[in-house]
Amino acid sequence: NLGVPSINEREWTSARAAAEWGYLLGRGHLLRGVSALPSAISAFEEAIAEDGGYAEAYIGLGNAHLRQYEATGALQSLKDAETIIDRAVDLQPLDARARMVRGRVYLATGQHKRAIVELTHALEIDPNIPLVRNQLAAAYEADGAIEMAEQEYRAAIAFHPRYWSGYEDLGTFLFRRGRYGEAEQNYVTGIGFAPANRRAIANLAAVYEIQERFVAAESELIKGLELSPDAILYNNLGWVYILDGKLEDAVKALQEAVKLPGANSIVWSGLARASRWARRPAEVVRPTYATSLAKADEELRINPLNVEVQANRAYLLAETGRGRDAQEAIAATLASERARGNVTVLFRSALVHEWAGDRKAALEFLERAAGEGYPLSRIARDPDLRQLRTDNRYAGVVHVANQRQKSRFGDAKE
């Protein structure tokens, strides 16, 4: 019988072949996008049923569950991703993709230092694996290591200069830091490599909105929505309408946003605020605020270190009459190293204090936010700052902030 496989060997070969087929089928479903995630999960599960030691199938399944969580916010999907990817790493500890997926799971759950370790390990195994540096940069940023984050975002582009996502990630990092000119340059480059990508479209529209080019922003977002419905694109379109004073259009866009997967607490908050500003009945507005707060609480249970969700939750508390709780919450957020340099957090702080009746603190935080790079155009149009803008101290805040922006970023609008 020399050279003839045993029955067990033949059975193993057959099981591995069936598992590989299921794995490849799962990979194909992943490429089809969010709508095909259930099919991908089923295919990977079938592959594992054929061969319980097939690490690649566990990696695919863990990745699919993580993407399902990112699309829907379903906590069980995140828990499943964590359990499955741990099994993959046990089976194949030197697989860079397994380490990358586990790093992404850690990042999603606020375990930033563990994410940094996993993603660094993935790069040590395979320095050329796509997207790992982007994720490592995000982990550094979330952990408050801003300089390291920028270094990794730029390294991602250097290693893969024709990959659109690197430019979008760096652009968004720069956007969060108030460096809008640099952000726009990266967004334009990114959309050149991916002209029909919804994320690239949304980012470019955000730059147009900041420049008060509302027609251009609306056009970009509608172009993206024509590709397929998307909660973030509808949310951004709603905010373009809010800042342009078209509140009824804003409510309609945001109502579409919350119907879709990916409608998180930020999106629901936008609908609550637009409904309030459009003077919708209280019995409509109150439940929307309740849903926004519930979603924020759920997101913070999963990732308690997300400072932007923390700041938005504080704003929601202020809007719903819990001023003291709101001030305590925003103070705790500002004390975090992760909030350093985050202009959105500073702007939310101004809104919280304005709602709580502390105009002096509101003006101070507004000056800090604008001075660090928060768009003066948004400050000038935000409906909740209407009364503050009539304060004779507001002009001084804008002047000081504008001078700081000029010194840091070049010319800015008065």
Tab-separated table of C-alpha atoms in Angstrom:
chain	number	residue	atom	x	y	z
A	1	ASN	CA	0.000	0.000	0.000
A	2	LEU	CA	3.022	2.297	-0.245
A	3	GLY	CA	1.918	5.697	-1.608
A	4	VAL	CA	-1.812	4.964	-1.268
A	5	PRO	CA	-3.606	7.285	1.228
A	6	SER	CA	-5.322	5.648	4.170
A	7	ILE	CA	-9.064	5.986	4.668
A	8	ASN	CA	-8.478	8.647	7.340
A	9	GLU	CA	-6.151	10.567	5.061
A	10	ARG	CA	-8.689	10.463	2.238
A	11	GLU	CA	-11.434	11.639	4.605
A	12	TRP	CA	-9.239	14.500	5.826
A	13	THR	CA	-8.395	15.530	2.246
A	14	SER	CA	-12.067	15.499	1.292
A	15	ALA	CA	-13.043	17.536	4.373
A	16	ARG	CA	-10.308	20.099	3.716
A	17	ALA	CA	-11.365	20.440	0.077
A	18	ALA	CA	-14.995	21.041	1.145
A	19	ALA	CA	-13.820	23.521	3.788
A	20	GLU	CA	-11.714	25.402	1.247
A	21	TRP	CA	-14.708	25.608	-1.081
A	22	GLY	CA	-16.850	27.040	1.723
A	23	TYR	CA	-14.095	29.491	2.637
A	24	LEU	CA	-13.751	30.741	-0.936
A	25	LEU	CA	-17.525	31.069	-1.196
A	26	GLY	CA	-17.520	33.117	2.024
A	27	ARG	CA	-14.769	35.374	0.694
A	28	GLY	CA	-16.826	35.950	-2.435
A	29	HIS	CA	-19.863	36.945	-0.386
A	30	LEU	CA	-17.722	39.374	1.654
A	31	LEU	CA	-16.772	41.163	-1.547
A	32	ARG	CA	-20.472	41.759	-2.277
A	33	GLY	CA	-20.818	44.078	0.708
A	34	VAL	CA	-23.076	44.430	3.734
A	35	SER	CA	-26.150	42.797	2.200
A	36	ALA	CA	-24.210	39.557	1.642
A	37	LEU	CA	-22.758	39.277	5.170
A	38	PRO	CA	-25.334	36.651	6.338
A	39	SER	CA	-24.423	34.509	3.323
A	40	ALA	CA	-20.718	34.948	4.079
A	41	ILE	CA	-21.259	33.915	7.689
A	42	SER	CA	-23.163	30.786	6.621
A	43	ALA	CA	-20.450	29.804	4.144
A	44	PHE	CA	-17.658	30.191	6.681
A	45	GLU	CA	-19.660	28.232	9.271
A	46	GLU	CA	-20.131	25.413	6.766
A	47	ALA	CA	-16.396	25.415	6.091
A	48	ILE	CA	-15.680	25.059	9.820
A	49	ALA	CA	-18.249	22.275	10.094
A	50	GLU	CA	-16.302	20.397	7.415
A	51	ASP	CA	-12.904	21.023	9.022
A	52	GLY	CA	-12.799	22.385	12.576
A	53	GLY	CA	-9.078	23.045	12.351
A	54	TYR	CA	-9.193	25.275	9.276
A	55	ALA	CA	-7.850	28.611	10.604
A	56	GLU	CA	-8.601	30.595	7.445
A	57	ALA	CA	-12.328	29.883	7.822
A	58	TYR	CA	-12.260	31.173	11.407
A	59	ILE	CA	-10.486	34.331	10.236
A	60	GLY	CA	-13.118	34.880	7.549
A	61	LEU	CA	-15.960	34.218	9.982
A	62	GLY	CA	-14.510	36.547	12.623
A	63	ASN	CA	-14.079	39.271	10.015
A	64	ALA	CA	-17.649	38.791	8.769
A	65	HIS	CA	-19.109	39.087	12.275
A	66	LEU	CA	-17.007	42.204	12.921
A	67	ARG	CA	-18.257	43.778	9.706
A	68	GLN	CA	-21.806	42.842	10.692
A	69	TYR	CA	-21.317	44.691	13.974
A	70	GLU	CA	-19.850	47.718	12.180
A	71	ALA	CA	-22.855	47.781	9.837
A	72	THR	CA	-25.615	47.184	12.385
A	73	GLY	CA	-24.200	47.916	15.853
A	74	ALA	CA	-25.434	44.480	17.030
A	75	LEU	CA	-23.487	43.670	20.204
A	76	GLN	CA	-23.812	39.898	19.713
A	77	SER	CA	-21.966	40.170	16.395
A	78	LEU	CA	-19.038	41.825	18.168
A	79	LYS	CA	-19.019	39.146	20.878
A	80	ASP	CA	-19.062	36.429	18.208
A	81	ALA	CA	-16.210	38.114	16.345
A	82	GLU	CA	-14.078	38.186	19.495
A	83	THR	CA	-14.660	34.500	20.332
A	84	ILE	CA	-14.062	33.315	16.771
A	85	ILE	CA	-10.929	35.338	16.093
A	86	ASP	CA	-9.386	34.130	19.362
A	87	ARG	CA	-9.863	30.581	18.035
A	88	ALA	CA	-8.219	31.575	14.737
A	89	VAL	CA	-5.173	32.971	16.527
A	90	ASP	CA	-4.932	29.812	18.637
A	91	LEU	CA	-4.894	27.731	15.455
A	92	GLN	CA	-2.531	29.995	13.504
A	93	PRO	CA	-0.681	32.449	15.790
A	94	LEU	CA	1.597	33.681	12.991
A	95	ASP	CA	-1.167	34.630	10.559
A	96	ALA	CA	-1.053	38.399	10.019
A	97	ARG	CA	-4.718	38.565	8.976
A	98	ALA	CA	-5.846	36.876	12.186
A	99	ARG	CA	-3.836	39.369	14.229
A	100	MET	CA	-5.251	42.247	12.194
A	101	VAL	CA	-8.869	41.170	12.760
A	102	ARG	CA	-8.244	40.692	16.480
A	103	GLY	CA	-6.666	44.155	16.602
A	104	ARG	CA	-9.783	45.590	14.960
A	105	VAL	CA	-11.985	43.824	17.520
A	106	TYR	CA	-9.910	45.314	20.341
A	107	LEU	CA	-10.211	48.744	18.731
A	108	ALA	CA	-13.995	48.387	18.467
A	109	THR	CA	-14.222	47.509	22.162
A	110	GLY	CA	-11.989	50.362	23.372
A	111	GLN	CA	-9.017	48.116	24.211
A	112	HIS	CA	-6.650	50.474	22.457
A	113	LYS	CA	-3.333	49.322	23.893
A	114	ARG	CA	-4.154	45.686	23.131
A	115	ALA	CA	-5.141	46.767	19.620
A	116	ILE	CA	-1.757	48.468	19.201
A	117	VAL	CA	0.052	45.281	20.286
A	118	GLU	CA	-1.964	43.046	17.929
A	119	LEU	CA	-1.687	45.339	14.925
A	120	THR	CA	2.041	45.869	15.482
A	121	HIS	CA	2.427	42.084	15.634
A	122	ALA	CA	0.544	41.757	12.343
A	123	LEU	CA	2.986	44.178	10.695
A	124	GLU	CA	5.963	42.278	12.103
A	125	ILE	CA	4.601	39.119	10.466
A	126	ASP	CA	3.756	40.833	7.152
A	127	PRO	CA	4.865	44.472	6.693
A	128	ASN	CA	2.952	44.756	3.401
A	129	ILE	CA	-0.490	43.602	4.512
A	130	PRO	CA	-3.024	46.261	3.432
A	131	LEU	CA	-4.987	48.387	5.928
A	132	VAL	CA	-3.092	47.330	9.072
A	133	ARG	CA	-1.237	50.623	9.342
A	134	ASN	CA	-4.520	52.517	8.990
A	135	GLN	CA	-5.957	50.504	11.885
A	136	LEU	CA	-2.794	50.940	13.948
A	137	ALA	CA	-2.987	54.687	13.359
A	138	ALA	CA	-6.627	54.678	14.507
A	139	ALA	CA	-5.615	52.785	17.661
A	140	TYR	CA	-2.853	55.303	18.427
A	141	GLU	CA	-5.280	58.184	17.848
A	142	ALA	CA	-7.916	56.618	20.102
A	143	ASP	CA	-5.257	56.133	22.767
A	144	GLY	CA	-4.254	59.804	22.599
A	145	ALA	CA	-0.907	59.256	20.829
A	146	ILE	CA	-1.632	61.861	18.138
A	147	GLU	CA	1.875	62.182	16.697
A	148	MET	CA	2.262	58.405	16.388
A	149	ALA	CA	-1.152	58.245	14.737
A	150	GLU	CA	-0.233	60.770	12.046
A	151	GLN	CA	3.043	58.967	11.437
A	152	GLU	CA	1.219	55.667	10.812
A	153	TYR	CA	-1.471	57.260	8.623
A	154	ARG	CA	1.278	58.697	6.419
A	155	ALA	CA	3.202	55.409	6.441
A	156	ALA	CA	0.076	53.619	5.174
A	157	ILE	CA	0.051	55.902	2.122
A	158	ALA	CA	3.792	55.480	1.575
A	159	PHE	CA	3.431	51.676	1.499
A	160	HIS	CA	0.294	51.680	-0.692
A	161	PRO	CA	0.322	54.997	-2.595
A	162	ARG	CA	-2.443	54.022	-5.026
A	163	TYR	CA	-4.902	52.741	-2.423
A	164	TRP	CA	-7.728	55.236	-1.887
A	165	SER	CA	-8.478	54.361	1.754
A	166	GLY	CA	-5.148	55.616	3.063
A	167	TYR	CA	-5.834	59.122	1.767
A	168	GLU	CA	-9.359	59.082	3.191
A	169	ASP	CA	-8.152	57.930	6.628
A	170	LEU	CA	-5.410	60.563	6.767
A	171	GLY	CA	-7.847	63.194	5.520
A	172	THR	CA	-10.337	62.335	8.244
A	173	PHE	CA	-7.599	62.435	10.891
A	174	LEU	CA	-6.604	65.909	9.678
A	175	PHE	CA	-10.282	66.933	9.513
A	176	ARG	CA	-10.737	65.987	13.191
A	177	ARG	CA	-7.736	68.120	14.069
A	178	GLY	CA	-9.101	71.148	12.194
A	179	ARG	CA	-6.544	70.981	9.351
A	180	TYR	CA	-9.125	71.347	6.606
A	181	GLY	CA	-6.901	72.387	3.716
A	182	GLU	CA	-4.701	69.320	4.132
A	183	ALA	CA	-7.786	67.159	4.624
A	184	GLU	CA	-9.293	68.354	1.334
A	185	GLN	CA	-6.064	67.600	-0.541
A	186	ASN	CA	-6.132	64.015	0.694
A	187	TYR	CA	-9.854	63.600	0.016
A	188	VAL	CA	-9.442	64.805	-3.571
A	189	THR	CA	-6.589	62.337	-4.097
A	190	GLY	CA	-8.598	59.525	-2.537
A	191	ILE	CA	-11.704	60.129	-4.636
A	192	GLY	CA	-9.499	60.161	-7.726
A	193	PHE	CA	-8.667	56.504	-7.030
A	194	ALA	CA	-12.265	55.617	-6.007
A	195	PRO	CA	-14.689	57.983	-7.781
A	196	ALA	CA	-17.791	55.907	-6.944
A	197	ASN	CA	-16.946	55.166	-3.304
A	198	ARG	CA	-19.599	56.435	-0.855
A	199	ARG	CA	-17.109	57.160	1.912
A	200	ALA	CA	-14.889	59.243	-0.363
A	201	ILE	CA	-17.952	61.121	-1.608
A	202	ALA	CA	-19.112	61.838	1.963
A	203	ASN	CA	-15.695	63.141	2.973
A	204	LEU	CA	-15.404	65.503	0.020
A	205	ALA	CA	-18.937	66.752	0.656
A	206	ALA	CA	-17.950	67.546	4.258
A	207	VAL	CA	-15.167	69.812	3.038
A	208	TYR	CA	-17.581	71.597	0.697
A	209	GLU	CA	-20.032	72.035	3.567
A	210	ILE	CA	-17.374	73.647	5.768
A	211	GLN	CA	-16.661	76.106	2.964
A	212	GLU	CA	-20.437	76.830	2.808
A	213	ARG	CA	-20.587	75.418	-0.708
A	214	PHE	CA	-23.904	73.793	0.081
A	215	VAL	CA	-25.011	73.105	-3.489
A	216	ALA	CA	-21.752	71.271	-4.202
A	217	ALA	CA	-22.035	69.310	-0.954
A	218	GLU	CA	-25.650	68.368	-1.686
A	219	SER	CA	-24.716	67.280	-5.204
A	220	GLU	CA	-21.920	65.001	-3.956
A	221	LEU	CA	-24.137	63.380	-1.330
A	222	ILE	CA	-27.025	62.779	-3.722
A	223	LYS	CA	-24.524	61.235	-6.133
A	224	GLY	CA	-23.507	58.839	-3.370
A	225	LEU	CA	-27.103	58.016	-2.457
A	226	GLU	CA	-27.848	57.184	-6.073
A	227	LEU	CA	-25.299	54.366	-5.743
A	228	SER	CA	-27.241	52.896	-2.800
A	229	PRO	CA	-28.990	54.097	0.404
A	230	ASP	CA	-26.578	54.835	3.242
A	231	ALA	CA	-27.243	56.123	6.769
A	232	ILE	CA	-24.140	58.316	6.948
A	233	LEU	CA	-24.753	59.944	3.574
A	234	TYR	CA	-28.345	60.739	4.541
A	235	ASN	CA	-27.109	62.071	7.895
A	236	ASN	CA	-24.580	64.337	6.210
A	237	LEU	CA	-27.169	65.528	3.712
A	238	GLY	CA	-29.451	66.356	6.628
A	239	TRP	CA	-26.748	68.503	8.180
A	240	VAL	CA	-26.091	70.308	4.913
A	241	TYR	CA	-29.790	71.232	4.905
A	242	ILE	CA	-29.683	72.260	8.593
A	243	LEU	CA	-26.769	74.622	8.041
A	244	ASP	CA	-28.429	75.961	4.893
A	245	GLY	CA	-31.609	76.681	6.886
A	246	LYS	CA	-33.740	74.026	5.127
A	247	LEU	CA	-35.055	72.308	8.246
A	248	GLU	CA	-37.951	70.399	6.677
A	249	ASP	CA	-35.617	68.914	4.077
A	250	ALA	CA	-33.214	68.073	6.883
A	251	VAL	CA	-35.879	66.162	8.831
A	252	LYS	CA	-36.821	64.147	5.740
A	253	ALA	CA	-33.199	63.212	5.022
A	254	LEU	CA	-32.531	62.220	8.633
A	255	GLN	CA	-35.736	60.180	8.787
A	256	GLU	CA	-34.350	58.169	5.888
A	257	ALA	CA	-31.001	57.848	7.684
A	258	VAL	CA	-32.404	56.206	10.811
A	259	LYS	CA	-34.200	53.546	8.761
A	260	LEU	CA	-30.891	52.111	7.565
A	261	PRO	CA	-28.205	49.890	9.115
A	262	GLY	CA	-25.421	51.945	10.630
A	263	ALA	CA	-27.728	54.587	12.107
A	264	ASN	CA	-25.841	55.149	15.352
A	265	SER	CA	-26.425	57.565	18.229
A	266	ILE	CA	-24.914	60.454	16.263
A	267	VAL	CA	-27.362	59.924	13.395
A	268	TRP	CA	-30.365	59.600	15.726
A	269	SER	CA	-29.246	62.739	17.572
A	270	GLY	CA	-29.265	64.636	14.299
A	271	LEU	CA	-32.875	63.637	13.696
A	272	ALA	CA	-33.844	64.622	17.254
A	273	ARG	CA	-32.278	68.064	16.859
A	274	ALA	CA	-33.612	68.711	13.371
A	275	SER	CA	-37.103	67.748	14.564
A	276	ARG	CA	-36.803	70.119	17.523
A	277	TRP	CA	-35.533	72.983	15.359
A	278	ALA	CA	-38.311	72.337	12.822
A	279	ARG	CA	-40.800	72.605	15.724
A	280	ARG	CA	-42.169	69.096	15.343
A	281	PRO	CA	-44.618	68.059	18.123
A	282	ALA	CA	-43.107	67.122	21.487
A	283	GLU	CA	-44.648	63.648	21.306
A	284	VAL	CA	-42.532	63.086	18.164
A	285	VAL	CA	-39.347	64.709	19.416
A	286	ARG	CA	-39.168	63.126	22.900
A	287	PRO	CA	-39.013	59.486	21.752
A	288	THR	CA	-36.302	60.385	19.241
A	289	TYR	CA	-34.177	61.868	22.015
A	290	ALA	CA	-34.840	58.768	24.136
A	291	THR	CA	-33.634	56.515	21.312
A	292	SER	CA	-30.551	58.702	20.794
A	293	LEU	CA	-29.585	58.436	24.461
A	294	ALA	CA	-30.253	54.704	24.577
A	295	LYS	CA	-28.030	54.142	21.552
A	296	ALA	CA	-25.282	56.331	23.018
A	297	ASP	CA	-25.400	54.342	26.269
A	298	GLU	CA	-25.193	51.060	24.349
A	299	GLU	CA	-22.251	52.293	22.258
A	300	LEU	CA	-20.407	53.415	25.391
A	301	ARG	CA	-20.980	50.040	27.048
A	302	ILE	CA	-19.164	48.515	24.090
A	303	ASN	CA	-16.485	51.199	23.839
A	304	PRO	CA	-16.473	53.426	26.947
A	305	LEU	CA	-13.494	55.428	25.643
A	306	ASN	CA	-15.155	56.949	22.560
A	307	VAL	CA	-14.865	60.659	23.400
A	308	GLU	CA	-17.059	61.875	20.540
A	309	VAL	CA	-19.953	59.670	21.660
A	310	GLN	CA	-19.317	60.785	25.258
A	311	ALA	CA	-19.473	64.453	24.253
A	312	ASN	CA	-22.598	63.966	22.163
A	313	ARG	CA	-24.259	62.125	25.049
A	314	ALA	CA	-23.481	65.068	27.345
A	315	TYR	CA	-25.123	67.381	24.809
A	316	LEU	CA	-28.193	65.108	24.698
A	317	LEU	CA	-28.417	65.240	28.495
A	318	ALA	CA	-28.340	69.036	28.387
A	319	GLU	CA	-31.037	69.153	25.708
A	320	THR	CA	-33.319	66.907	27.751
A	321	GLY	CA	-33.129	69.020	30.894
A	322	ARG	CA	-30.324	67.255	32.793
A	323	GLY	CA	-27.947	70.206	32.878
A	324	ARG	CA	-25.898	69.198	35.931
A	325	ASP	CA	-25.418	65.649	34.628
A	326	ALA	CA	-24.439	67.088	31.256
A	327	GLN	CA	-21.782	69.372	32.738
A	328	GLU	CA	-20.322	66.547	34.811
A	329	ALA	CA	-20.260	64.255	31.775
A	330	ILE	CA	-18.538	66.767	29.507
A	331	ALA	CA	-15.989	67.616	32.228
A	332	ALA	CA	-15.092	63.914	32.507
A	333	THR	CA	-14.716	63.689	28.736
A	334	LEU	CA	-12.466	66.751	28.574
A	335	ALA	CA	-10.252	65.265	31.303
A	336	SER	CA	-9.432	62.315	29.038
A	337	GLU	CA	-6.166	62.356	27.132
A	338	ARG	CA	-8.129	60.979	24.185
A	339	ALA	CA	-10.032	64.262	23.925
A	340	ARG	CA	-6.828	66.248	23.414
A	341	GLY	CA	-7.038	68.349	20.263
A	342	ASN	CA	-10.519	67.071	19.383
A	343	VAL	CA	-12.377	70.152	18.184
A	344	THR	CA	-15.734	68.374	18.085
A	345	VAL	CA	-15.495	67.650	21.808
A	346	LEU	CA	-14.634	71.292	22.525
A	347	PHE	CA	-17.576	72.475	20.415
A	348	ARG	CA	-19.952	70.092	22.192
A	349	SER	CA	-18.648	71.513	25.464
A	350	ALA	CA	-19.696	74.998	24.355
A	351	LEU	CA	-23.167	73.710	23.483
A	352	VAL	CA	-23.535	71.904	26.828
A	353	HIS	CA	-22.632	75.016	28.806
A	354	GLU	CA	-24.906	77.219	26.708
A	355	TRP	CA	-27.801	74.851	27.421
A	356	ALA	CA	-26.877	74.771	31.109
A	357	GLY	CA	-27.044	78.570	31.263
A	358	ASP	CA	-23.310	79.176	31.700
A	359	ARG	CA	-22.720	81.644	28.864
A	360	LYS	CA	-19.211	82.561	30.039
A	361	ALA	CA	-18.024	78.935	29.885
A	362	ALA	CA	-19.838	78.443	26.561
A	363	LEU	CA	-17.948	81.367	25.028
A	364	GLU	CA	-14.632	80.135	26.430
A	365	PHE	CA	-15.089	76.647	24.961
A	366	LEU	CA	-16.327	78.096	21.704
A	367	GLU	CA	-13.189	80.215	21.433
A	368	ARG	CA	-11.031	77.168	22.147
A	369	ALA	CA	-12.877	75.023	19.610
A	370	ALA	CA	-12.657	77.640	16.879
A	371	GLY	CA	-9.063	78.469	17.734
A	372	GLU	CA	-8.119	74.806	17.390
A	373	GLY	CA	-9.821	74.643	13.995
A	374	TYR	CA	-13.559	74.005	14.414
A	375	PRO	CA	-15.238	75.611	11.365
A	376	LEU	CA	-16.364	79.163	11.987
A	377	SER	CA	-19.021	78.612	9.310
A	378	ARG	CA	-20.697	75.929	11.457
A	379	ILE	CA	-20.516	78.094	14.566
A	380	ALA	CA	-22.141	80.953	12.664
A	381	ARG	CA	-25.044	78.732	11.553
A	382	ASP	CA	-25.663	76.319	14.437
A	383	PRO	CA	-29.301	76.787	15.545
A	384	ASP	CA	-28.513	76.170	19.231
A	385	LEU	CA	-26.092	79.107	19.269
A	386	ARG	CA	-28.602	81.628	17.929
A	387	GLN	CA	-28.935	83.469	21.246
A	388	LEU	CA	-25.222	83.256	22.026
A	389	ARG	CA	-24.382	84.949	18.732
A	390	THR	CA	-26.339	88.033	19.892
A	391	ASP	CA	-24.019	88.386	22.921
A	392	ASN	CA	-21.668	91.329	22.484
A	393	ARG	CA	-18.762	89.080	23.525
A	394	TYR	CA	-19.312	86.759	20.550
A	395	ALA	CA	-17.612	89.051	18.030
A	396	GLY	CA	-14.480	89.049	20.174
A	397	VAL	CA	-14.493	85.263	20.355
A	398	VAL	CA	-14.728	84.998	16.574
A	399	HIS	CA	-11.968	87.549	16.080
A	400	VAL	CA	-9.546	85.807	18.446
A	401	ALA	CA	-10.405	82.385	17.021
A	402	ASN	CA	-9.978	83.620	13.466
A	403	GLN	CA	-6.555	85.052	14.251
A	404	ARG	CA	-5.498	81.747	15.793
A	405	GLN	CA	-6.734	79.824	12.772
A	406	LYS	CA	-4.841	82.141	10.438
A	407	SER	CA	-1.620	81.612	12.371
A	408	ARG	CA	-2.056	77.817	12.430
A	409	PHE	CA	-3.766	76.977	9.147
A	410	GLY	CA	-3.581	80.001	6.873
A	411	ASP	CA	-6.465	82.275	5.905
A	412	ALA	CA	-9.840	81.544	7.497
A	413	LYS	CA	-13.194	83.225	7.144
A	414	GLU	CA	-14.414	85.839	9.550
